[in-house]
PDB file of C-alpha atoms in Angstrom:
ATOM      1  CA  MET A  22     157.657 110.767  84.139  1.00 46.00           C
ATOM      2  CA  PRO A  23     157.738 111.620  87.911  1.00 51.00           C
ATOM      3  CA  GLU A  24     161.155 113.289  87.568  1.00 50.00           C
ATOM      4  CA  LYS A  25     159.775 115.640  84.895  1.00 56.00           C
ATOM      5  CA  ILE A  26     156.687 116.416  86.942  1.00 55.00           C
ATOM      6  CA  PHE A  27     158.587 117.289  90.062  1.00 52.00           C
ATOM      7  CA  CYS A  28     161.256 119.197  88.258  1.00 52.00           C
ATOM      8  CA  LEU A  29     158.352 121.399  87.160  1.00 52.00           C
ATOM      9  CA  SER A  30     156.649 121.347  90.550  1.00 52.00           C
ATOM     10  CA  GLY A  31     159.833 122.465  92.237  1.00 51.00           C
ATOM     11  CA  ARG A  32     159.673 125.662  90.218  1.00 54.00           C
ATOM     12  CA  ASN A  33     155.895 125.990  90.487  1.00 61.00           C
ATOM     13  CA  ASP A  34     155.065 125.361  94.124  1.00 69.00           C
ATOM     14  CA  SER A  35     152.556 128.190  94.018  1.00 74.00           C
ATOM     15  CA  PHE A  36     150.652 126.436  91.195  1.00 76.00           C
ATOM     16  CA  PHE A  37     150.337 123.168  93.094  1.00 80.00           C
ATOM     17  CA  SER A  38     149.535 124.954  96.357  1.00 82.00           C
ATOM     18  CA  GLN A  39     146.468 126.477  94.650  1.00 85.00           C
ATOM     19  CA  LEU A  40     145.301 123.204  93.045  1.00 90.00           C
ATOM     20  CA  GLN A  41     141.583 122.629  93.650  1.00 94.00           C
ATOM     21  CA  TYR A  42     140.573 119.890  91.183  1.00 95.00           C
ATOM     22  CA  LEU A  43     142.491 116.615  90.871  1.00 93.00           C
ATOM     23  CA  THR A  44     141.636 113.635  88.679  1.00 92.00           C
ATOM     24  CA  LEU A  45     143.783 110.537  89.074  1.00 88.00           C
ATOM     25  CA  GLY A  46     143.329 108.654  85.800  1.00 84.00           C
ATOM     26  CA  LYS A  47     143.012 104.903  85.601  1.00 83.00           C
ATOM     27  CA  VAL A  48     146.204 103.463  87.090  1.00 87.00           C
ATOM     28  CA  SER A  49     147.999 100.675  85.208  1.00 85.00           C
ATOM     29  CA  LEU A  50     150.813  98.402  86.349  1.00 84.00           C
ATOM     30  CA  HIS A  51     153.061 100.397  84.050  1.00 87.00           C
ATOM     31  CA  ASN A  52     152.459 103.762  85.720  1.00 89.00           C
ATOM     32  CA  ILE A  53     151.712 102.793  89.323  1.00 91.00           C
ATOM     33  CA  GLU A  54     155.125 103.887  90.637  1.00 92.00           C
ATOM     34  CA  SER A  55     154.726 107.272  88.955  1.00 90.00           C
ATOM     35  CA  ALA A  56     151.283 107.667  90.507  1.00 90.00           C
ATOM     36  CA  ILE A  57     152.627 106.866  93.983  1.00 93.00           C
ATOM     37  CA  THR A  58     155.489 109.344  93.629  1.00 91.00           C
ATOM     38  CA  PHE A  59     153.165 112.028  92.335  1.00 90.00           C
ATOM     39  CA  LEU A  60     150.616 111.644  95.140  1.00 92.00           C
ATOM     40  CA  ARG A  61     153.249 111.581  97.871  1.00 92.00           C
ATOM     41  CA  ALA A  62     154.795 114.786  96.606  1.00 88.00           C
ATOM     42  CA  LEU A  63     151.437 116.424  96.021  1.00 90.00           C
ATOM     43  CA  GLN A  64     150.403 115.785  99.607  1.00 89.00           C
ATOM     44  CA  LYS A  65     153.191 118.114 100.748  1.00 88.00           C
ATOM     45  CA  LEU A  66     152.302 120.814  98.240  1.00 89.00           C
ATOM     46  CA  THR A  67     148.548 121.290  98.423  1.00 91.00           C
ATOM     47  CA  THR A  68     145.738 121.386 100.962  1.00 94.00           C
ATOM     48  CA  LYS A  69     143.123 123.155  98.820  1.00 95.00           C
ATOM     49  CA  ILE A  70     141.780 120.323  96.648  1.00 96.00           C
ATOM     50  CA  ASN A  71     137.984 120.382  96.837  1.00 97.00           C
ATOM     51  CA  ILE A  72     137.239 117.945  93.979  1.00 98.00           C
ATOM     52  CA  LEU A  73     139.085 114.610  93.961  1.00 97.00           C
ATOM     53  CA  GLU A  74     138.394 111.910  91.357  1.00 95.00           C
ATOM     54  CA  PHE A  75     139.995 108.455  91.476  1.00 92.00           C
ATOM     55  CA  ASN A  76     139.332 106.379  88.354  1.00 87.00           C
ATOM     56  CA  GLY A  77     140.491 103.028  89.683  1.00 82.00           C
ATOM     57  CA  PHE A  78     142.781 100.434  88.171  1.00 79.00           C
ATOM     58  CA  SER A  79     143.240  98.850  84.759  1.00 76.00           C
ATOM     59  CA  PHE A  80     144.411  95.632  86.432  1.00 74.00           C
ATOM     60  CA  GLU A  81     143.136  93.195  89.042  1.00 76.00           C
ATOM     61  CA  PHE A  82     143.904  94.503  92.517  1.00 78.00           C
ATOM     62  CA  THR A  83     145.867  91.794  94.366  1.00 81.00           C
ATOM     63  CA  GLU A  84     147.106  93.692  97.448  1.00 83.00           C
ATOM     64  CA  LYS A  85     150.706  93.700  96.312  1.00 88.00           C
ATOM     65  CA  ASP A  86     152.952  96.121  98.156  1.00 92.00           C
ATOM     66  CA  ASN A  87     153.049  98.839  95.494  1.00 91.00           C
ATOM     67  CA  GLN A  88     149.266  98.618  95.038  1.00 89.00           C
ATOM     68  CA  LEU A  89     148.721  99.186  98.758  1.00 92.00           C
ATOM     69  CA  GLN A  90     151.250 102.021  98.677  1.00 94.00           C
ATOM     70  CA  LEU A  91     149.113 103.747  96.055  1.00 92.00           C
ATOM     71  CA  ILE A  92     146.014 103.339  98.233  1.00 93.00           C
ATOM     72  CA  HIS A  93     147.845 104.784 101.242  1.00 95.00           C
ATOM     73  CA  ALA A  94     149.087 107.735  99.170  1.00 95.00           C
ATOM     74  CA  LEU A  95     145.516 108.426  98.030  1.00 95.00           C
ATOM     75  CA  ILE A  96     144.276 108.230 101.625  1.00 96.00           C
ATOM     76  CA  SER A  97     146.933 110.731 102.679  1.00 96.00           C
ATOM     77  CA  ILE A  98     145.738 113.149  99.994  1.00 96.00           C
ATOM     78  CA  ILE A  99     142.139 112.811 101.221  1.00 97.00           C
ATOM     79  CA  LYS A 100     143.087 113.420 104.844  1.00 96.00           C
ATOM     80  CA  SER A 101     145.401 116.343 104.178  1.00 95.00           C
ATOM     81  CA  GLN A 102     142.889 118.557 102.366  1.00 96.00           C
ATOM     82  CA  ASP A 103     141.233 121.411 104.224  1.00 95.00           C
ATOM     83  CA  GLN A 104     137.819 121.188 102.587  1.00 96.00           C
ATOM     84  CA  LEU A 105     137.103 118.316 100.207  1.00 98.00           C
ATOM     85  CA  ARG A 106     133.706 118.953  98.647  1.00 98.00           C
ATOM     86  CA  LEU A 107     133.387 116.144  96.053  1.00 98.00           C
ATOM     87  CA  PHE A 108     134.900 112.661  96.033  1.00 98.00           C
ATOM     88  CA  SER A 109     134.536 110.273  93.090  1.00 96.00           C
ATOM     89  CA  MET A 110     135.696 106.650  92.914  1.00 91.00           C
ATOM     90  CA  THR A 111     135.068 104.622  89.770  1.00 87.00           C
ATOM     91  CA  ASN A 112     136.280 101.179  88.740  1.00 75.00           C
ATOM     92  CA  THR A 113     135.914  98.953  85.699  1.00 62.00           C
ATOM     93  CA  PRO A 114     133.313  96.153  86.027  1.00 59.00           C
ATOM     94  CA  ILE A 115     135.995  93.453  86.041  1.00 59.00           C
ATOM     95  CA  HIS A 116     138.171  95.269  88.588  1.00 59.00           C
ATOM     96  CA  ILE A 117     135.664  96.125  91.308  1.00 63.00           C
ATOM     97  CA  LEU A 118     137.153  96.808  94.727  1.00 67.00           C
ATOM     98  CA  THR A 119     135.251  94.498  97.084  1.00 69.00           C
ATOM     99  CA  LYS A 120     137.186  96.090  99.954  1.00 80.00           C
ATOM    100  CA  HIS A 121     138.043  99.760 100.202  1.00 88.00           C
ATOM    101  CA  TYR A 122     141.257  99.620 102.236  1.00 91.00           C
ATOM    102  CA  GLY A 123     140.441 102.748 104.220  1.00 94.00           C
ATOM    103  CA  ILE A 124     139.689 105.002 101.223  1.00 94.00           C
ATOM    104  CA  ILE A 125     136.055 105.635 102.175  1.00 95.00           C
ATOM    105  CA  LEU A 126     136.956 105.602 105.863  1.00 96.00           C
ATOM    106  CA  ALA A 127     139.329 108.515 105.238  1.00 97.00           C
ATOM    107  CA  LEU A 128     136.338 110.662 104.261  1.00 97.00           C
ATOM    108  CA  GLU A 129     135.545 110.880 107.975  1.00 97.00           C
ATOM    109  CA  CYS A 130     138.138 113.660 108.044  1.00 96.00           C
ATOM    110  CA  GLN A 131     136.007 115.599 105.559  1.00 97.00           C
ATOM    111  CA  LYS A 132     132.679 115.204 107.351  1.00 96.00           C
ATOM    112  CA  ASN A 133     132.163 118.956 107.694  1.00 96.00           C
ATOM    113  CA  SER A 134     132.847 119.837 104.049  1.00 98.00           C
ATOM    114  CA  LEU A 135     131.897 116.792 101.930  1.00 98.00           C
ATOM    115  CA  GLN A 136     128.836 117.545  99.794  1.00 98.00           C
ATOM    116  CA  GLU A 137     128.910 115.055  96.915  1.00 98.00           C
ATOM    117  CA  ILE A 138     129.871 111.398  96.390  1.00 97.00           C
ATOM    118  CA  ILE A 139     130.186 109.536  93.064  1.00 96.00           C
ATOM    119  CA  VAL A 140     130.809 105.784  93.099  1.00 93.00           C
ATOM    120  CA  GLU A 141     130.822 103.355  90.191  1.00 91.00           C
ATOM    121  CA  ASN A 142     131.231  99.562  90.188  1.00 87.00           C
ATOM    122  CA  CYS A 143     131.441  99.599  93.953  1.00 87.00           C
ATOM    123  CA  ASP A 144     130.393  97.056  96.578  1.00 87.00           C
ATOM    124  CA  TYR A 145     129.088  98.087  99.974  1.00 92.00           C
ATOM    125  CA  SER A 146     131.373  97.822 102.978  1.00 91.00           C
ATOM    126  CA  GLU A 147     131.054  99.096 106.535  1.00 94.00           C
ATOM    127  CA  GLU A 148     133.427 101.913 105.610  1.00 95.00           C
ATOM    128  CA  PHE A 149     130.466 103.687 104.010  1.00 95.00           C
ATOM    129  CA  ASP A 150     128.947 104.068 107.478  1.00 96.00           C
ATOM    130  CA  VAL A 151     131.273 107.025 108.122  1.00 96.00           C
ATOM    131  CA  LEU A 152     129.186 108.989 105.620  1.00 96.00           C
ATOM    132  CA  LYS A 153     126.391 108.997 108.181  1.00 95.00           C
ATOM    133  CA  ASN A 154     128.395 111.705 109.942  1.00 94.00           C
ATOM    134  CA  SER A 155     128.832 113.914 106.864  1.00 95.00           C
ATOM    135  CA  LYS A 156     126.810 116.949 107.914  1.00 92.00           C
ATOM    136  CA  ASN A 157     126.593 118.557 104.481  1.00 96.00           C
ATOM    137  CA  LEU A 158     126.365 115.516 102.196  1.00 98.00           C
ATOM    138  CA  GLU A 159     123.509 116.275  99.815  1.00 98.00           C
ATOM    139  CA  THR A 160     124.375 114.642  96.465  1.00 98.00           C
ATOM    140  CA  LEU A 161     124.825 110.916  95.817  1.00 98.00           C
ATOM    141  CA  HIS A 162     125.599 109.302  92.433  1.00 97.00           C
ATOM    142  CA  LEU A 163     125.617 105.486  92.115  1.00 95.00           C
ATOM    143  CA  ARG A 164     126.581 104.210  88.683  1.00 92.00           C
ATOM    144  CA  ILE A 165     126.820 100.683  87.243  1.00 88.00           C
ATOM    145  CA  TYR A 166     127.046  97.630  89.487  1.00 86.00           C
ATOM    146  CA  CYS A 167     126.817  99.618  92.701  1.00 88.00           C
ATOM    147  CA  ASP A 168     125.461  97.982  95.809  1.00 91.00           C
ATOM    148  CA  TYR A 169     122.052  99.450  96.667  1.00 95.00           C
ATOM    149  CA  LYS A 170     122.964  99.008 100.340  1.00 95.00           C
ATOM    150  CA  ILE A 171     125.108 102.141 100.066  1.00 95.00           C
ATOM    151  CA  PRO A 172     122.180 104.590  99.870  1.00 96.00           C
ATOM    152  CA  LEU A 173     119.893 102.442 102.009  1.00 96.00           C
ATOM    153  CA  LYS A 174     122.406 102.557 104.863  1.00 95.00           C
ATOM    154  CA  ILE A 175     123.218 106.264 104.786  1.00 95.00           C
ATOM    155  CA  LEU A 176     119.999 107.962 103.622  1.00 95.00           C
ATOM    156  CA  PRO A 177     118.352 108.034 107.079  1.00 93.00           C
ATOM    157  CA  TYR A 178     121.304 110.034 108.405  1.00 95.00           C
ATOM    158  CA  ASN A 179     121.855 112.536 105.596  1.00 95.00           C
ATOM    159  CA  LYS A 180     119.859 115.263 103.887  1.00 94.00           C
ATOM    160  CA  ILE A 181     120.229 113.952 100.338  1.00 97.00           C
ATOM    161  CA  SER A 182     118.534 116.302  97.880  1.00 98.00           C
ATOM    162  CA  THR A 183     120.164 114.976  94.672  1.00 99.00           C
ATOM    163  CA  LEU A 184     120.196 111.264  93.858  1.00 98.00           C
ATOM    164  CA  GLU A 185     121.330 109.361  90.771  1.00 98.00           C
ATOM    165  CA  ILE A 186     120.957 105.604  90.333  1.00 97.00           C
ATOM    166  CA  SER A 187     122.325 104.393  86.999  1.00 96.00           C
ATOM    167  CA  ASP A 188     122.611 100.686  86.242  1.00 94.00           C
ATOM    168  CA  TYR A 189     122.308  98.219  83.405  1.00 93.00           C
ATOM    169  CA  VAL A 190     119.128  96.912  85.045  1.00 94.00           C
ATOM    170  CA  ILE A 191     117.329  98.829  87.791  1.00 96.00           C
ATOM    171  CA  LYS A 192     116.432  96.741  90.840  1.00 95.00           C
ATOM    172  CA  THR A 193     112.912  98.011  91.359  1.00 96.00           C
ATOM    173  CA  LYS A 194     112.359  96.693  94.889  1.00 96.00           C
ATOM    174  CA  GLU A 195     115.549  98.247  96.224  1.00 96.00           C
ATOM    175  CA  MET A 196     114.985 101.454  94.243  1.00 97.00           C
ATOM    176  CA  SER A 197     111.517 101.786  95.757  1.00 97.00           C
ATOM    177  CA  LEU A 198     112.966 101.494  99.274  1.00 97.00           C
ATOM    178  CA  ILE A 199     115.529 104.161  98.397  1.00 97.00           C
ATOM    179  CA  LEU A 200     112.753 106.535  97.315  1.00 97.00           C
ATOM    180  CA  GLU A 201     110.860 105.854 100.528  1.00 97.00           C
ATOM    181  CA  LYS A 202     113.935 106.681 102.627  1.00 96.00           C
ATOM    182  CA  SER A 203     114.720 109.766 100.529  1.00 96.00           C
ATOM    183  CA  GLY A 204     111.353 111.328 101.218  1.00 95.00           C
ATOM    184  CA  ILE A 205     110.462 114.995 100.997  1.00 97.00           C
ATOM    185  CA  LEU A 206     114.094 116.169 101.004  1.00 97.00           C
ATOM    186  CA  LEU A 207     114.682 114.760  97.516  1.00 98.00           C
ATOM    187  CA  GLN A 208     114.590 117.433  94.805  1.00 99.00           C
ATOM    188  CA  ARG A 209     116.671 116.058  91.921  1.00 99.00           C
ATOM    189  CA  LEU A 210     116.313 112.426  90.850  1.00 99.00           C
ATOM    190  CA  LYS A 211     117.861 110.428  88.021  1.00 99.00           C
ATOM    191  CA  ILE A 212     116.974 106.770  87.423  1.00 98.00           C
ATOM    192  CA  GLU A 213     118.773 105.356  84.396  1.00 98.00           C
ATOM    193  CA  SER A 214     118.297 101.805  83.138  1.00 96.00           C
ATOM    194  CA  ARG A 215     120.932 101.323  80.455  1.00 93.00           C
ATOM    195  CA  CYS A 216     119.904  97.962  79.003  1.00 92.00           C
ATOM    196  CA  SER A 217     116.286  97.033  79.573  1.00 93.00           C
ATOM    197  CA  GLU A 218     112.932  98.513  80.494  1.00 96.00           C
ATOM    198  CA  ILE A 219     112.377  99.138  84.190  1.00 97.00           C
ATOM    199  CA  GLN A 220     110.278  96.233  85.451  1.00 95.00           C
ATOM    200  CA  ASP A 221     107.411  96.591  87.955  1.00 94.00           C
ATOM    201  CA  ALA A 222     107.551 100.325  87.407  1.00 97.00           C
ATOM    202  CA  SER A 223     104.161 100.786  89.070  1.00 97.00           C
ATOM    203  CA  VAL A 224     105.720 100.027  92.465  1.00 96.00           C
ATOM    204  CA  LEU A 225     108.505 102.528  91.886  1.00 96.00           C
ATOM    205  CA  LEU A 226     106.094 105.198  90.636  1.00 98.00           C
ATOM    206  CA  GLY A 227     103.843 104.635  93.630  1.00 97.00           C
ATOM    207  CA  MET A 228     106.747 105.299  95.981  1.00 97.00           C
ATOM    208  CA  LEU A 229     107.769 108.374  94.002  1.00 97.00           C
ATOM    209  CA  ARG A 230     104.267 109.799  94.242  1.00 97.00           C
ATOM    210  CA  SER A 231     103.823 109.005  97.932  1.00 97.00           C
ATOM    211  CA  PHE A 232     107.204 109.957  99.361  1.00 98.00           C
ATOM    212  CA  CYS A 233     108.933 112.420  96.994  1.00 98.00           C
ATOM    213  CA  PRO A 234     106.523 115.258  96.180  1.00 97.00           C
ATOM    214  CA  ASN A 235     109.187 117.986  96.063  1.00 98.00           C
ATOM    215  CA  ILE A 236     111.031 116.854  92.936  1.00 98.00           C
ATOM    216  CA  THR A 237     112.171 119.795  90.796  1.00 98.00           C
ATOM    217  CA  CYS A 238     114.378 117.805  88.400  1.00 99.00           C
ATOM    218  CA  LEU A 239     113.390 114.336  87.149  1.00 99.00           C
ATOM    219  CA  ASN A 240     115.312 112.124  84.720  1.00 99.00           C
ATOM    220  CA  ILE A 241     114.036 108.599  83.990  1.00 98.00           C
ATOM    221  CA  THR A 242     115.337 106.330  81.245  1.00 98.00           C
ATOM    222  CA  LYS A 243     113.607 103.228  79.808  1.00 97.00           C
ATOM    223  CA  ILE A 244     110.322 103.310  81.642  1.00 98.00           C
ATOM    224  CA  GLY A 245     106.960 102.374  80.152  1.00 98.00           C
ATOM    225  CA  PHE A 246     104.841 105.318  78.968  1.00 98.00           C
ATOM    226  CA  SER A 247     101.955 104.469  81.272  1.00 98.00           C
ATOM    227  CA  THR A 248      98.999 106.484  82.491  1.00 98.00           C
ATOM    228  CA  GLN A 249     100.465 106.127  85.984  1.00 98.00           C
ATOM    229  CA  LEU A 250     103.720 107.764  84.870  1.00 98.00           C
ATOM    230  CA  ILE A 251     101.760 110.667  83.383  1.00 98.00           C
ATOM    231  CA  GLU A 252      99.770 111.080  86.606  1.00 98.00           C
ATOM    232  CA  VAL A 253     102.891 111.022  88.786  1.00 98.00           C
ATOM    233  CA  ILE A 254     104.582 113.680  86.643  1.00 98.00           C
ATOM    234  CA  GLY A 255     101.427 115.777  86.804  1.00 97.00           C
ATOM    235  CA  ASN A 256     101.475 115.653  90.602  1.00 97.00           C
ATOM    236  CA  LEU A 257     104.999 117.064  90.863  1.00 98.00           C
ATOM    237  CA  GLN A 258     103.937 120.634  91.558  1.00 96.00           C
ATOM    238  CA  SER A 259     107.481 122.075  91.565  1.00 97.00           C
ATOM    239  CA  LEU A 260     108.869 120.251  88.519  1.00 98.00           C
ATOM    240  CA  GLN A 261     111.214 122.445  86.457  1.00 98.00           C
ATOM    241  CA  PHE A 262     113.414 119.980  84.533  1.00 99.00           C
ATOM    242  CA  LEU A 263     112.164 116.747  82.947  1.00 99.00           C
ATOM    243  CA  THR A 264     114.122 114.192  80.929  1.00 98.00           C
ATOM    244  CA  LEU A 265     112.296 111.095  79.685  1.00 98.00           C
ATOM    245  CA  MET A 266     113.053 108.072  77.558  1.00 97.00           C
ATOM    246  CA  CYS A 267     109.930 105.933  77.454  1.00 98.00           C
ATOM    247  CA  ILE A 268     109.200 102.467  76.099  1.00 97.00           C
ATOM    248  CA  VAL A 269     106.077 102.541  73.922  1.00 97.00           C
ATOM    249  CA  ASP A 270     106.294  99.226  72.032  1.00 93.00           C
ATOM    250  CA  GLU A 271     103.149  97.748  73.587  1.00 92.00           C
ATOM    251  CA  VAL A 272     100.996 100.878  73.425  1.00 96.00           C
ATOM    252  CA  SER A 273      98.507 101.045  70.552  1.00 97.00           C
ATOM    253  CA  GLU A 274      98.445 103.997  68.170  1.00 97.00           C
ATOM    254  CA  GLU A 275      95.089 105.257  69.437  1.00 97.00           C
ATOM    255  CA  GLU A 276      96.183 104.954  73.047  1.00 98.00           C
ATOM    256  CA  MET A 277      99.436 106.792  72.280  1.00 98.00           C
ATOM    257  CA  LYS A 278      97.430 109.710  70.889  1.00 97.00           C
ATOM    258  CA  ILE A 279      95.440 109.895  74.122  1.00 98.00           C
ATOM    259  CA  ARG A 280      98.516 109.638  76.317  1.00 98.00           C
ATOM    260  CA  ALA A 281     100.450 112.213  74.285  1.00 98.00           C
ATOM    261  CA  LEU A 282      97.566 114.648  74.752  1.00 98.00           C
ATOM    262  CA  ASN A 283      97.232 113.922  78.485  1.00 98.00           C
ATOM    263  CA  PHE A 284     100.986 114.200  78.958  1.00 98.00           C
ATOM    264  CA  ALA A 285     100.949 117.674  77.402  1.00 98.00           C
ATOM    265  CA  ILE A 286      98.016 118.819  79.515  1.00 97.00           C
ATOM    266  CA  ILE A 287      99.396 117.714  82.906  1.00 97.00           C
ATOM    267  CA  LEU A 288     102.797 119.408  82.572  1.00 97.00           C
ATOM    268  CA  GLN A 289     103.173 122.083  85.212  1.00 94.00           C
ATOM    269  CA  SER A 290     103.541 125.802  84.530  1.00 95.00           C
ATOM    270  CA  THR A 291     106.824 125.569  86.467  1.00 97.00           C
ATOM    271  CA  LEU A 292     108.419 123.357  83.772  1.00 98.00           C
ATOM    272  CA  GLN A 293     111.291 125.080  81.949  1.00 97.00           C
ATOM    273  CA  TYR A 294     113.279 122.201  80.409  1.00 98.00           C
ATOM    274  CA  LEU A 295     112.021 119.113  78.583  1.00 98.00           C
ATOM    275  CA  ASP A 296     114.225 116.473  76.952  1.00 98.00           C
ATOM    276  CA  LEU A 297     112.446 113.648  75.110  1.00 96.00           C
ATOM    277  CA  ILE A 298     115.250 111.207  74.420  1.00 94.00           C
ATOM    278  CA  ASP A 299     115.305 108.876  71.415  1.00 89.00           C
ATOM    279  CA  ASN A 300     112.248 110.079  69.451  1.00 89.00           C
ATOM    280  CA  TRP A 301     109.793 107.891  71.346  1.00 95.00           C
ATOM    281  CA  LEU A 302     107.091 110.589  71.113  1.00 94.00           C
ATOM    282  CA  GLU A 303     107.956 111.814  67.606  1.00 91.00           C
ATOM    283  CA  PRO A 304     104.959 110.316  65.710  1.00 92.00           C
ATOM    284  CA  TYR A 305     102.615 112.132  68.117  1.00 94.00           C
ATOM    285  CA  PHE A 306     104.675 115.237  68.606  1.00 94.00           C
ATOM    286  CA  ASP A 307     102.132 117.499  66.909  1.00 94.00           C
ATOM    287  CA  ILE A 308      99.426 116.377  69.339  1.00 96.00           C
ATOM    288  CA  PHE A 309     101.737 116.991  72.269  1.00 96.00           C
ATOM    289  CA  LEU A 310     102.805 120.475  71.156  1.00 94.00           C
ATOM    290  CA  ASN A 311      99.292 121.582  70.255  1.00 94.00           C
ATOM    291  CA  HIS A 312      98.167 120.940  73.837  1.00 95.00           C
ATOM    292  CA  CYS A 313     101.284 121.877  75.823  1.00 95.00           C
ATOM    293  CA  ASN A 314     100.963 125.111  77.797  1.00 92.00           C
ATOM    294  CA  SER A 315     104.151 124.894  79.836  1.00 94.00           C
ATOM    295  CA  PRO A 316     106.420 127.935  79.294  1.00 92.00           C
ATOM    296  CA  LEU A 317     109.391 125.853  78.176  1.00 95.00           C
ATOM    297  CA  ARG A 318     112.703 127.641  77.787  1.00 95.00           C
ATOM    298  CA  LYS A 319     114.420 124.581  76.354  1.00 96.00           C
ATOM    299  CA  LEU A 320     112.949 121.650  74.402  1.00 95.00           C
ATOM    300  CA  ILE A 321     115.183 118.826  73.185  1.00 94.00           C
ATOM    301  CA  ILE A 322     113.961 116.282  70.625  1.00 89.00           C
ATOM    302  CA  GLY A 323     115.774 113.845  68.378  1.00 80.00           C
ATOM    303  CA  SER A 324     114.308 114.803  65.003  1.00 80.00           C
ATOM    304  CA  LEU A 325     111.184 115.888  63.142  1.00 80.00           C
ATOM    305  CA  ASN A 326     110.142 113.537  60.374  1.00 80.00           C
ATOM    306  CA  ASN A 327     106.767 114.864  59.324  1.00 82.00           C
ATOM    307  CA  GLU A 328     105.233 118.157  58.278  1.00 88.00           C
ATOM    308  CA  LYS A 329     102.583 118.194  61.007  1.00 88.00           C
ATOM    309  CA  SER A 330     105.179 118.026  63.774  1.00 87.00           C
ATOM    310  CA  THR A 331     107.325 120.689  62.128  1.00 89.00           C
ATOM    311  CA  LYS A 332     104.350 123.025  61.801  1.00 91.00           C
ATOM    312  CA  ALA A 333     103.316 122.371  65.409  1.00 89.00           C
ATOM    313  CA  LEU A 334     106.818 123.175  66.625  1.00 90.00           C
ATOM    314  CA  ILE A 335     106.899 126.469  64.721  1.00 90.00           C
ATOM    315  CA  GLU A 336     103.530 127.482  66.151  1.00 90.00           C
ATOM    316  CA  PHE A 337     104.620 126.442  69.654  1.00 88.00           C
ATOM    317  CA  CYS A 338     107.715 128.638  69.449  1.00 86.00           C
ATOM    318  CA  VAL A 339     105.942 131.716  68.116  1.00 79.00           C
TER     319      VAL A 339
END
């Protein structure tokens, strides 16, 4: 494999010298030597990569010599680029790197250009402290089994305007502290609970209302459809994009009618995009549409299963 690649690269130096986007797929024990050879050669050929994605290992990392060689080759790629804008590091849940072996530390060399970080299945280490010096870091994605210490440690030092926290279960206390530290700079927020309803959501919503009034894009998954949620959304004066998947199991039919109506009424005139995931509002969709005055450019729903909702949608679109 590496011989074929570099036979080609020898004739296409100009291609590799212009490379801007590199994804290193999940490395297995079978292809680790090829990955090392590729990265070492690539380091000599390109300095223009601005998006670098490392998808981790398909085996347990045991600090064997060739495994460390791969890490060092990756670090060399990070350091040798002129302007790395986005760095992504993801791992499988059973192969989490509890140490980072200088990978995150190497991002110190990109402190003037780095704008976006994506980490998945990642523990906190002191290496993340170097991100405090990243002058232009504005987007942070934390996905699945990520240590909440990562944002809590760096948020006071960065101007994060886009934040994603996606986990199987959202830790409400820590998430609330993150919102408090994010403050008025935060404009785009995604909170995704993949398995269960967000617990103690009132605390989280209180923090969102008090500290993050400038949200323009909000995406929340598996949160109770409460009157407090409706009020918080209504207070986001600059909201343009809204994605919601609400839990409504414990809300009575009569109360759902009231909340569907109130939800429609409070939506801002700034709202352009609305995605109602998983049909949670479908039985009351006609009520919602008949009272919604937001000039939506895009409305996403799962399905329409009754004539009243279909008629309301047609009238809404006319």
